[in-house]
PDB file of C-alpha atoms in Angstrom:
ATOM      1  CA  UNK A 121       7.255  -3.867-138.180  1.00 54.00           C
ATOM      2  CA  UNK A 122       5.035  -6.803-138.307  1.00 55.00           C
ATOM      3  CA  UNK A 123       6.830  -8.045-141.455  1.00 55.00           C
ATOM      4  CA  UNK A 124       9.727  -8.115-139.808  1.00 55.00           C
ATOM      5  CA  UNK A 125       8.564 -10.194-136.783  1.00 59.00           C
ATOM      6  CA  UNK A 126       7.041 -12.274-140.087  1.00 59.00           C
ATOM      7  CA  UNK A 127      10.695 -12.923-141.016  1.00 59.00           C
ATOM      8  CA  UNK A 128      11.882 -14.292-137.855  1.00 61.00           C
ATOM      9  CA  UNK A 129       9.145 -16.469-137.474  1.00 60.00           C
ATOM     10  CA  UNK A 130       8.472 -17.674-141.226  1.00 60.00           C
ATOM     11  CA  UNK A 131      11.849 -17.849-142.299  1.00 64.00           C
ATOM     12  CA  UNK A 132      13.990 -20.787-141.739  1.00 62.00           C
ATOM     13  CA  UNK A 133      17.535 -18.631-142.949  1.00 70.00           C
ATOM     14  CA  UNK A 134      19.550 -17.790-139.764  1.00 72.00           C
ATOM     15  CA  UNK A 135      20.852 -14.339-141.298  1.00 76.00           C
ATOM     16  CA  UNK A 136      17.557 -13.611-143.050  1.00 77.00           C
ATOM     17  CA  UNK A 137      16.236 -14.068-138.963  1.00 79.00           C
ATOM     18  CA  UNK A 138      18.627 -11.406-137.292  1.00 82.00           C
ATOM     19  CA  UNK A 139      17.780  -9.026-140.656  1.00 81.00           C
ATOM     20  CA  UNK A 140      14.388  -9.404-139.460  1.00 80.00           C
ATOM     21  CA  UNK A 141      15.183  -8.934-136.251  1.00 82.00           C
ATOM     22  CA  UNK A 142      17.323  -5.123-136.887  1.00 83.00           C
ATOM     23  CA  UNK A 143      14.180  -4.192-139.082  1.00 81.00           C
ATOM     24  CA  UNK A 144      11.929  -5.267-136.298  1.00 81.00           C
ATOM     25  CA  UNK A 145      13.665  -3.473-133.681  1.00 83.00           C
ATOM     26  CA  UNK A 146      14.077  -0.387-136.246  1.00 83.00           C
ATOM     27  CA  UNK A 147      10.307   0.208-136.295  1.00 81.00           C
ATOM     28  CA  UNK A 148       9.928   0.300-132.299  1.00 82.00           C
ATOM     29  CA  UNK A 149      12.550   3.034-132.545  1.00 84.00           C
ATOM     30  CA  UNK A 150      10.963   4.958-134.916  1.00 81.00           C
ATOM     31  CA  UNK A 151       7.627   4.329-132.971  1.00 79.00           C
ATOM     32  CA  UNK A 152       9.536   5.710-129.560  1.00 80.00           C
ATOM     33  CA  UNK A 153      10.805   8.955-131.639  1.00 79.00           C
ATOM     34  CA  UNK A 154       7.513   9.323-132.764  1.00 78.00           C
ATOM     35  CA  UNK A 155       6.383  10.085-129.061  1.00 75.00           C
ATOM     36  CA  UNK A 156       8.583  12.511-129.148  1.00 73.00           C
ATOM     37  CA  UNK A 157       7.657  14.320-131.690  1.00 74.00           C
ATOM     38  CA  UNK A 158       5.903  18.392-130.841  1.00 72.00           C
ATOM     39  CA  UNK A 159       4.106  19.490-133.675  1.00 69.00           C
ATOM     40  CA  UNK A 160       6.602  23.146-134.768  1.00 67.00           C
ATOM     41  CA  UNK A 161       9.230  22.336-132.140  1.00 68.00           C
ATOM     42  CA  UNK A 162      13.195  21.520-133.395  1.00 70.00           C
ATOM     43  CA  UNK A 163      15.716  19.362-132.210  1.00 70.00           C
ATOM     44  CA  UNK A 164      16.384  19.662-128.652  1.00 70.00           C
ATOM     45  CA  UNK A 165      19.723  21.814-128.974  1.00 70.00           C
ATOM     46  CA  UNK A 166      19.274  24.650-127.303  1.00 68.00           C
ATOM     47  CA  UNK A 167      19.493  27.889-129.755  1.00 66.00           C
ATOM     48  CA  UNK A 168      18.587  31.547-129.618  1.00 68.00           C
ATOM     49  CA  UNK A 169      15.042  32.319-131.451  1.00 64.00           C
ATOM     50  CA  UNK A 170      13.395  28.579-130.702  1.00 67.00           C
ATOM     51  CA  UNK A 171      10.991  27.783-128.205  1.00 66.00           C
ATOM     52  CA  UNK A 172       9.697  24.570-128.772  1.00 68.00           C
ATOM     53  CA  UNK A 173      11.652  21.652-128.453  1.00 70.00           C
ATOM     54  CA  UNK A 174      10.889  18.319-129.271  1.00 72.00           C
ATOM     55  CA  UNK A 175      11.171  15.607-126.025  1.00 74.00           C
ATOM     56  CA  UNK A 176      14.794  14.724-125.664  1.00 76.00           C
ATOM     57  CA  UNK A 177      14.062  11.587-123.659  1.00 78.00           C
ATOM     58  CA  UNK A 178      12.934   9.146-125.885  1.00 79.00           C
ATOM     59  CA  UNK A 179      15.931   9.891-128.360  1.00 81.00           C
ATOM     60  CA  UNK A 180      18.083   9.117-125.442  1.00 80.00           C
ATOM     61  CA  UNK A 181      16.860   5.646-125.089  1.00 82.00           C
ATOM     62  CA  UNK A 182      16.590   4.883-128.593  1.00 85.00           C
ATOM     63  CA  UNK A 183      20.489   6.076-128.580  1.00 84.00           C
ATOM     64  CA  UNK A 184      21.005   3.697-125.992  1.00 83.00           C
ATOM     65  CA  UNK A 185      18.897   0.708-127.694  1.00 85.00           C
ATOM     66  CA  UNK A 186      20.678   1.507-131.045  1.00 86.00           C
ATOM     67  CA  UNK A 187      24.097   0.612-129.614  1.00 85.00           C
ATOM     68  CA  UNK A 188      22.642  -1.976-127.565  1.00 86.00           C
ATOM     69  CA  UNK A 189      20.903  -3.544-130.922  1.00 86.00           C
ATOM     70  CA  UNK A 190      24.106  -3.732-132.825  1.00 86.00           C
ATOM     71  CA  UNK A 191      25.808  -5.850-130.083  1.00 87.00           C
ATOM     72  CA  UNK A 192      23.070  -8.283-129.945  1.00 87.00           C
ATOM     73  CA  UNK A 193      23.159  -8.571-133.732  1.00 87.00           C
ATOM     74  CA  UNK A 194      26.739  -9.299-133.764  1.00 87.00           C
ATOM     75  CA  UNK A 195      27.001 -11.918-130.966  1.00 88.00           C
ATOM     76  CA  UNK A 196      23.767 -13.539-133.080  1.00 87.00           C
ATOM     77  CA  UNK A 197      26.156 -13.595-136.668  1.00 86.00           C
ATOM     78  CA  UNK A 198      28.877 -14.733-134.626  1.00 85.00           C
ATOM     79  CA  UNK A 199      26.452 -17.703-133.444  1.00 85.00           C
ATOM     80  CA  UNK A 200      25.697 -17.910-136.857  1.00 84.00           C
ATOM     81  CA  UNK A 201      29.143 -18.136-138.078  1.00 84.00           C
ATOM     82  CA  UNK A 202      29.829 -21.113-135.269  1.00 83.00           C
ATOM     83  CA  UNK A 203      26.902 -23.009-136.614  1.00 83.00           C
ATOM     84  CA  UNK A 204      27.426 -22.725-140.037  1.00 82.00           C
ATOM     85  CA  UNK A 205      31.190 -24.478-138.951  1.00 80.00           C
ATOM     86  CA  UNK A 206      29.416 -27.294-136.855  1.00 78.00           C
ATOM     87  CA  UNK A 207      26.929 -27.956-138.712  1.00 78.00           C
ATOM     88  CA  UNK A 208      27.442 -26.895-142.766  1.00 76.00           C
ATOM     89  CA  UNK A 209      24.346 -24.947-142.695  1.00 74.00           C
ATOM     90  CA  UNK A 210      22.326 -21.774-141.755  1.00 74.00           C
ATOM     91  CA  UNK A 211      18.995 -23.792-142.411  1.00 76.00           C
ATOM     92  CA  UNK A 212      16.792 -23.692-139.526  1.00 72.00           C
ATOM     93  CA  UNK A 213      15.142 -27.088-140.568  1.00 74.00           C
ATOM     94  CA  UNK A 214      18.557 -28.832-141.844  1.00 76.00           C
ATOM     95  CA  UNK A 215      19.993 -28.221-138.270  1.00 76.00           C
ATOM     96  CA  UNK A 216      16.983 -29.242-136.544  1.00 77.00           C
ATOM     97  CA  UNK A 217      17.241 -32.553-138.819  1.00 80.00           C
ATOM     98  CA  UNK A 218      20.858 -32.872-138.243  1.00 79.00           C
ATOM     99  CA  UNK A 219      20.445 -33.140-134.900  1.00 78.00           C
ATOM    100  CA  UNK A 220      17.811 -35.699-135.049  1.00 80.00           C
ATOM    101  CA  UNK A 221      19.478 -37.758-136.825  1.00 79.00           C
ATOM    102  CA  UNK A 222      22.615 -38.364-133.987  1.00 70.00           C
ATOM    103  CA  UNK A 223      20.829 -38.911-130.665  1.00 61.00           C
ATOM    104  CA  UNK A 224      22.779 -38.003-127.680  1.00 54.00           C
TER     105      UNK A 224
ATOM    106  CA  UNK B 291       9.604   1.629-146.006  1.00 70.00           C
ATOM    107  CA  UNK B 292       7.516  -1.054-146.677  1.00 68.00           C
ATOM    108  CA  UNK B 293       8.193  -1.921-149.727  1.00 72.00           C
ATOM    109  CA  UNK B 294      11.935  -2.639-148.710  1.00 71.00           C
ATOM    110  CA  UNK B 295      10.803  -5.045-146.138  1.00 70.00           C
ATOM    111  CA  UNK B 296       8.482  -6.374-148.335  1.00 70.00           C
ATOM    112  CA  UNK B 297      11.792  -7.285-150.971  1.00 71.00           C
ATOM    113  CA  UNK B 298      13.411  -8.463-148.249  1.00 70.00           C
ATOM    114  CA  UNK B 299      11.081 -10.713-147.481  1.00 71.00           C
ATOM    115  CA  UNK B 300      10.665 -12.204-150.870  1.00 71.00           C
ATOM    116  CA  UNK B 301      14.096 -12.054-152.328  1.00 73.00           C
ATOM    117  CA  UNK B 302      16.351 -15.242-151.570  1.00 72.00           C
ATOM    118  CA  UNK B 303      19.519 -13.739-152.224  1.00 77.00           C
ATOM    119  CA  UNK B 304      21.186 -12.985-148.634  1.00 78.00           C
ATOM    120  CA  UNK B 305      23.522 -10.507-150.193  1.00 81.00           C
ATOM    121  CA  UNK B 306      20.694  -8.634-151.155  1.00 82.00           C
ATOM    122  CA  UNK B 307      18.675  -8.998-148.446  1.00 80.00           C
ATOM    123  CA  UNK B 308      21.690  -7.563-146.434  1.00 83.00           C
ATOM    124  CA  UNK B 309      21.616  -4.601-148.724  1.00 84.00           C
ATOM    125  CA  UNK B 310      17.868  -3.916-148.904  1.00 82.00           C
ATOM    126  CA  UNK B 311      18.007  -3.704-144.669  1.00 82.00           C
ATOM    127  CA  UNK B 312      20.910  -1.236-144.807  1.00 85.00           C
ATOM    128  CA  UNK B 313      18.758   0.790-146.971  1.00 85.00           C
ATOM    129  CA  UNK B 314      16.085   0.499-144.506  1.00 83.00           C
ATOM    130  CA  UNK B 315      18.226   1.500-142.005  1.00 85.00           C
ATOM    131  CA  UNK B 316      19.035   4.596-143.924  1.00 86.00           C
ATOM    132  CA  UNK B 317      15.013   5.430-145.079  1.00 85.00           C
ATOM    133  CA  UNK B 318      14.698   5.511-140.644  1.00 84.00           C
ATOM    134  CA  UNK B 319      17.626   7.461-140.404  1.00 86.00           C
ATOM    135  CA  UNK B 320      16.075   9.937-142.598  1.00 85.00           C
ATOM    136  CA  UNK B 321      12.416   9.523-140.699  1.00 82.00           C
ATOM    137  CA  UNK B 322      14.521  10.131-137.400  1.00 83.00           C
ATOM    138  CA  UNK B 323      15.381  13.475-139.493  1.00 83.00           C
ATOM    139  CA  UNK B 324      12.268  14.271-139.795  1.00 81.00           C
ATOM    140  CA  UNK B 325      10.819  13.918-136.431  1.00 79.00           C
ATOM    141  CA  UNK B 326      13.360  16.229-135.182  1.00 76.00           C
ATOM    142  CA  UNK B 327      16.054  13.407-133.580  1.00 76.00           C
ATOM    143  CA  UNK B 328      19.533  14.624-135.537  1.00 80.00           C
ATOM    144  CA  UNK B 329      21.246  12.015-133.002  1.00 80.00           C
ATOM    145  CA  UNK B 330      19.298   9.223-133.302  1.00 81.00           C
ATOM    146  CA  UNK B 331      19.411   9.558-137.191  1.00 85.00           C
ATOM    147  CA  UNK B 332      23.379  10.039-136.988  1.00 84.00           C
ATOM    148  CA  UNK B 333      23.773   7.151-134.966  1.00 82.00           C
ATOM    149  CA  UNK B 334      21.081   4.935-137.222  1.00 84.00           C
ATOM    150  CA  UNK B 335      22.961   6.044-140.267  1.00 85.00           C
ATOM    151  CA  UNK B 336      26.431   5.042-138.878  1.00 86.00           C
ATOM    152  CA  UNK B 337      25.429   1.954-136.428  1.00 83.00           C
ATOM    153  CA  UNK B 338      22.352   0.661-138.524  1.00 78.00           C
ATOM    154  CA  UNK B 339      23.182   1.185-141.833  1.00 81.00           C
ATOM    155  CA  UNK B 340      27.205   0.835-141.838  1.00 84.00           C
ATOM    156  CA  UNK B 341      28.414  -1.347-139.040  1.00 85.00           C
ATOM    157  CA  UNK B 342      25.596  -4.069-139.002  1.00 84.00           C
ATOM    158  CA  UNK B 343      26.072  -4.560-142.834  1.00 85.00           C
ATOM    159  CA  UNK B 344      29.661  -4.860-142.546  1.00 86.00           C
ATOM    160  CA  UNK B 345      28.807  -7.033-139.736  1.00 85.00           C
ATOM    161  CA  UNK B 346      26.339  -9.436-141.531  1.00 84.00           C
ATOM    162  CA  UNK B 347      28.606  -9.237-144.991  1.00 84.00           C
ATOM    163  CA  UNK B 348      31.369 -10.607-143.397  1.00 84.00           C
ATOM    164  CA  UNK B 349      28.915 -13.349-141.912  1.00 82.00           C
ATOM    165  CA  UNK B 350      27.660 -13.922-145.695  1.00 81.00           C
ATOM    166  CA  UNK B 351      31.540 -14.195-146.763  1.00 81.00           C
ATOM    167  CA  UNK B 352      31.971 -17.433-144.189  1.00 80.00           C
ATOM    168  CA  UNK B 353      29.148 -19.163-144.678  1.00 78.00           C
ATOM    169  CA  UNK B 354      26.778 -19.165-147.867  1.00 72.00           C
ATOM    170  CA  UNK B 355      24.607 -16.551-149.604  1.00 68.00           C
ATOM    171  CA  UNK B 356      21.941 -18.044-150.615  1.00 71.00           C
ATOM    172  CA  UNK B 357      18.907 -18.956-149.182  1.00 68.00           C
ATOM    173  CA  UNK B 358      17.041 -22.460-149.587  1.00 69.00           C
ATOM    174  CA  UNK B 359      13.147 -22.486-150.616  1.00 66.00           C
ATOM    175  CA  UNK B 360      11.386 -22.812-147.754  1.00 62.00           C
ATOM    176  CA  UNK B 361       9.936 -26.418-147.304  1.00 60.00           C
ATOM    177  CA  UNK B 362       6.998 -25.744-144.697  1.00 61.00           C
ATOM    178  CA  UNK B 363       3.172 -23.909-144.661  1.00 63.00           C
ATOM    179  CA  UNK B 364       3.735 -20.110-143.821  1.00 69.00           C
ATOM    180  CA  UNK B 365      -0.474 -19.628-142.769  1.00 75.00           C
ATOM    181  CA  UNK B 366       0.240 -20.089-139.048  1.00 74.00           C
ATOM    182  CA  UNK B 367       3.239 -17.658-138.863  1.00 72.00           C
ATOM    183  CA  UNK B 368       1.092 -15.119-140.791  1.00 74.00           C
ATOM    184  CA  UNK B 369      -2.200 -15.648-138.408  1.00 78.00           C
ATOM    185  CA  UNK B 370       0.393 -15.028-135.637  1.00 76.00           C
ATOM    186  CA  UNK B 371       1.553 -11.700-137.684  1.00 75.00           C
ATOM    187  CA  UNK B 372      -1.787 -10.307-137.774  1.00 76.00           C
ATOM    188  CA  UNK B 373      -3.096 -11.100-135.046  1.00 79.00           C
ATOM    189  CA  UNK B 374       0.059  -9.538-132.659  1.00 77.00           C
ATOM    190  CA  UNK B 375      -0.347  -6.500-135.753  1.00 76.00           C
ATOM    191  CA  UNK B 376      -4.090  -6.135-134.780  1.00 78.00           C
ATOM    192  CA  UNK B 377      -3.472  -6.125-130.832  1.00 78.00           C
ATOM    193  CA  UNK B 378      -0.672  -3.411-131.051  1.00 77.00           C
ATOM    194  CA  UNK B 379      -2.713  -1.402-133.387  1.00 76.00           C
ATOM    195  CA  UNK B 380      -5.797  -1.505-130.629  1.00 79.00           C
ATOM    196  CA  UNK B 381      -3.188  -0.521-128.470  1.00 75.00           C
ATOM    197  CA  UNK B 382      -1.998   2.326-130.407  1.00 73.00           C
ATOM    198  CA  UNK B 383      -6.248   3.772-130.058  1.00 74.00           C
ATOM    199  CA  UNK B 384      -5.072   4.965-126.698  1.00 73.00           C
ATOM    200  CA  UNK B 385      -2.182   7.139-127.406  1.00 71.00           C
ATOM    201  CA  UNK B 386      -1.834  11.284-127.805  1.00 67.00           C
ATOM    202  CA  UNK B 387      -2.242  12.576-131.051  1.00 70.00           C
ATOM    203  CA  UNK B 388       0.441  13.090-132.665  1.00 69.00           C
ATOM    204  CA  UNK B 389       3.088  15.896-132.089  1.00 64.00           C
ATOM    205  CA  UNK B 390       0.589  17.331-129.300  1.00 68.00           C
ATOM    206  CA  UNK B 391       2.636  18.993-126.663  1.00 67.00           C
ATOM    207  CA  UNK B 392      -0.149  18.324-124.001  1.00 68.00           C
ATOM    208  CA  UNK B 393       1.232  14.449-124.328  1.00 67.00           C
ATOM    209  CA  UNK B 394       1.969  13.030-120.942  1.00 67.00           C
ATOM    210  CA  UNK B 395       5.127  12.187-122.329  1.00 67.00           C
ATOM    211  CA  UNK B 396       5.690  15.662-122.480  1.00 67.00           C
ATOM    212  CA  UNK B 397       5.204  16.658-119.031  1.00 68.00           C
ATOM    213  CA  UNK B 398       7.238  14.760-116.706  1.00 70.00           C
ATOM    214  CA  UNK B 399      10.766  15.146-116.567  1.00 69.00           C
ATOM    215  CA  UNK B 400      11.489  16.351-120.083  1.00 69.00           C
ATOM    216  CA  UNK B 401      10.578  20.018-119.591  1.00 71.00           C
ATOM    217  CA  UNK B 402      13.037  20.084-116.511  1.00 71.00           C
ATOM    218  CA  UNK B 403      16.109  18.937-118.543  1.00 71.00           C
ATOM    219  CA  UNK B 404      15.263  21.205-121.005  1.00 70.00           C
ATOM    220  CA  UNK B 405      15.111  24.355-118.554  1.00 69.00           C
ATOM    221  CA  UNK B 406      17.933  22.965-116.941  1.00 71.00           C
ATOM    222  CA  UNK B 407      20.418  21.183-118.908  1.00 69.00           C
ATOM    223  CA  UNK B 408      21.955  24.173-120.413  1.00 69.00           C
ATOM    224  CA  UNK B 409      22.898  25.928-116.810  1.00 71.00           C
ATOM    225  CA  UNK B 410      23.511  23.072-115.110  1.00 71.00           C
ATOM    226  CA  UNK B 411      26.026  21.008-117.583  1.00 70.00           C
ATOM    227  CA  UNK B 412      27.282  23.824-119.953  1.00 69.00           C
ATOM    228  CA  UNK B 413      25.829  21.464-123.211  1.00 70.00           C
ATOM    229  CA  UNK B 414      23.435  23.130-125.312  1.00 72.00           C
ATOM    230  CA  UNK B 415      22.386  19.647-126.828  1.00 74.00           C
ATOM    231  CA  UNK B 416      20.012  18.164-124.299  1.00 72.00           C
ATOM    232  CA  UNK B 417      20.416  14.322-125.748  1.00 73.00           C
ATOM    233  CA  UNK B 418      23.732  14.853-125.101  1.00 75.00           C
ATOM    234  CA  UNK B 419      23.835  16.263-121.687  1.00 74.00           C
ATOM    235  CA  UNK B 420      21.095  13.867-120.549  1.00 74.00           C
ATOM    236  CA  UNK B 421      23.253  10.877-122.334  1.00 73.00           C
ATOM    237  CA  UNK B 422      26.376  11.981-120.807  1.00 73.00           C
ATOM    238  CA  UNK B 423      25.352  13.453-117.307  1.00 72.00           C
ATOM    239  CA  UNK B 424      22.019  12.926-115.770  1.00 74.00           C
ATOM    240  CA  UNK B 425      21.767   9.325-116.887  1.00 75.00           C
ATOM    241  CA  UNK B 426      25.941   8.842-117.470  1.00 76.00           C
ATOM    242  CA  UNK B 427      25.304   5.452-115.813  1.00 81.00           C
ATOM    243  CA  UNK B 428      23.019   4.376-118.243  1.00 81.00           C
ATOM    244  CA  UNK B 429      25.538   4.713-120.581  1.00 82.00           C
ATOM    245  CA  UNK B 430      28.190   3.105-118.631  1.00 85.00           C
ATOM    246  CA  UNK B 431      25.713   0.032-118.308  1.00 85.00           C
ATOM    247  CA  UNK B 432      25.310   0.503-122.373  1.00 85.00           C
ATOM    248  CA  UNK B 433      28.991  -0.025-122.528  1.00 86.00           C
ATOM    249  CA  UNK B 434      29.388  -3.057-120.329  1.00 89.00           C
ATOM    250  CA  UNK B 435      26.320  -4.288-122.703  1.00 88.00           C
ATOM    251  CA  UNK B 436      28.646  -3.739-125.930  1.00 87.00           C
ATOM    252  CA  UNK B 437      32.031  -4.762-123.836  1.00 89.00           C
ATOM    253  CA  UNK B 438      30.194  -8.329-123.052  1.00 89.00           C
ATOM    254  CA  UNK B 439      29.089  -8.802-126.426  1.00 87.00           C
ATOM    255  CA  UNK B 440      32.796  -8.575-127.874  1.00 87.00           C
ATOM    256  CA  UNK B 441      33.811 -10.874-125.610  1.00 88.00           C
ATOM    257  CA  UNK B 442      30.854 -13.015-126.619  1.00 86.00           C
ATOM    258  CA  UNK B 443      32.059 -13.090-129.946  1.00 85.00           C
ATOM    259  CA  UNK B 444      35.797 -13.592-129.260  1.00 85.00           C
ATOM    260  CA  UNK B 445      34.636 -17.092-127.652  1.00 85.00           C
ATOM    261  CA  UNK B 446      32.617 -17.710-130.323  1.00 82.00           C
ATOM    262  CA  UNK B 447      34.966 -17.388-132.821  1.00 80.00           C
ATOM    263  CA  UNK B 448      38.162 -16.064-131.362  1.00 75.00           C
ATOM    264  CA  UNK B 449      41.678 -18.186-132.416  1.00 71.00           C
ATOM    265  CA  UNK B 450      42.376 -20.014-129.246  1.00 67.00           C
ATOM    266  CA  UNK B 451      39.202 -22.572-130.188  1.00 63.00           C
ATOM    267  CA  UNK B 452      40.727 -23.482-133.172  1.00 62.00           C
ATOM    268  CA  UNK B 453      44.192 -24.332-131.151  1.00 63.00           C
ATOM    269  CA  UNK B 454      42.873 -26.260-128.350  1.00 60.00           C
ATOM    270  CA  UNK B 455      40.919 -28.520-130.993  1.00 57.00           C
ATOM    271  CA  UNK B 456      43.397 -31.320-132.418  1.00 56.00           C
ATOM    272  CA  UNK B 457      44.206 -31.695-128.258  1.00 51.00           C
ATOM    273  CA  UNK B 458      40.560 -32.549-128.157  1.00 50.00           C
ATOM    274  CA  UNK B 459      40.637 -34.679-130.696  1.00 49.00           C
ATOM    275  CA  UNK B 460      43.396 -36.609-129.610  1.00 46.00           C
ATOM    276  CA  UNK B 461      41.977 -36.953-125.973  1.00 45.00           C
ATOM    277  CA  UNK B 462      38.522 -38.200-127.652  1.00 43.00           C
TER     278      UNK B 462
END
């Protein structure tokens, strides 16, 4: 998790920021599931001859946040896409330099 | 895990790097197995590992795959790193044990909907009947999230930019 946060602050690459990003976002999920978890319970579908369960709400959310993740990552390439046409690059630091270089 | 992100952090190629997070997407899909979530790890495995690499491949095919060595010190971003890393690992001293069913997690609303669920919507599969009834706005919201997002990206990039520009040009 923490080397994914790593990779969207260390690296200047736009794509290599949103990769970080999905694996960063990844490890929260499987942190939420986690939660979830009951030691010798089964998934929560309801079946003769099981008790335990594990806790259905936290793979609800992480349902939710997986959709809502992919969305967000492809409005960011989309951004990325635009850039790359405006400016010729995905380089964090060539785009901040570009821009220095015409002052509005 | 780990040593996936840990190529992806090194390796320069983006096509790659694309690659090495859809298998990352896949190793949670298969944790999500594990820790009893068949959903979740369906909808990692089709969502996480298939759509966003499609997604970020076709992003590699119009503009560049390759990244440029980084110019700038990396100590500050990693002091950052460990320091939020140490924090949320203090934080993590707190929590239940793991898999205990005495969790407070596990005794608020979740043992209702699973007593419940099955009578009251006919769904054996709680994440679904929770998904799809109790919190059916939720999802609704979820879909206006994904709804705006398309139309995000048809401004971004849609076809009607790329006709209105010469007008611009000629106005300018």
């Amino acid at each position: 998790m923490m080397a994914g946060f790593y990779i969207v602050i260390a690296h200047d690459n736009l794509i290599k920021k949103i990769v970080g990003l999905n694996i960063f976002q990844a490890a929260v999920f499987v942190m939420y599931i986690s939660f979830g978890k009951v030691a010798g319970g089964t998934a929560p579908i309801i079946a003769e001859g099981f008790s335990a369960y594990s806790n259905p709400l936290p793979h609800v959310l992480i349902l939710t946040a997986i959709v809502v993740g992919v969305a967000t990552t492809a409005l960011g390439l989309a951004l990325v896409v635009r850039i790359n046409e405006e400016y010729g690059t995905i380089e964090d630091d060539e785009i901040q330099a570009a821009d220095d270089e015409q002052p509005q | 895990m780990a040593l996936t992100v840990l190529a992806i952090v090194k390796i320069r190629n983006l096509f790659a790097v694309v690659m090495l997070g859809s298998i990352y997407s896949l190793l949670a899909a298969a944790m999500f197995v594990v820790l009893d979530a068949v959903d979740v790890a369906f909808t990692e495995a089709a969502v996480g590992a298939g759509i966003s690499t499609v997604l970020a491949l076709g992003t590699l095919a119009l503009t560049t795959d390759r990244e440029k060595q980084p110019m700038h010190t990396k100590i500050v971003p990693l002091c950052v790193v460990f320091l939020t890393g140490a924090a949320l690992i203090y934080g993590t001293l707190d929590l239940a044990p793991f898999g205990s069913p005495q969790a407070p997690v596990h005794n608020h609303v979740a043992p209702t909907y699973l007593l419940e669920a099955q009578d009251k919507t006919t769904v054996p599969n709680i994440v679904t009947a929770v998904l799809a009834s109790y919190r059916g706005y939720d999802t609704l919201g979820e879909v206006t999230v994904v709804f705006i997002a398309g139309i995000g990206v048809i401004l971004l990039l849609g076809n009607w930019r790329r006709e209105r520009l010469p007008e611009d040009d000629r106005n300018a």
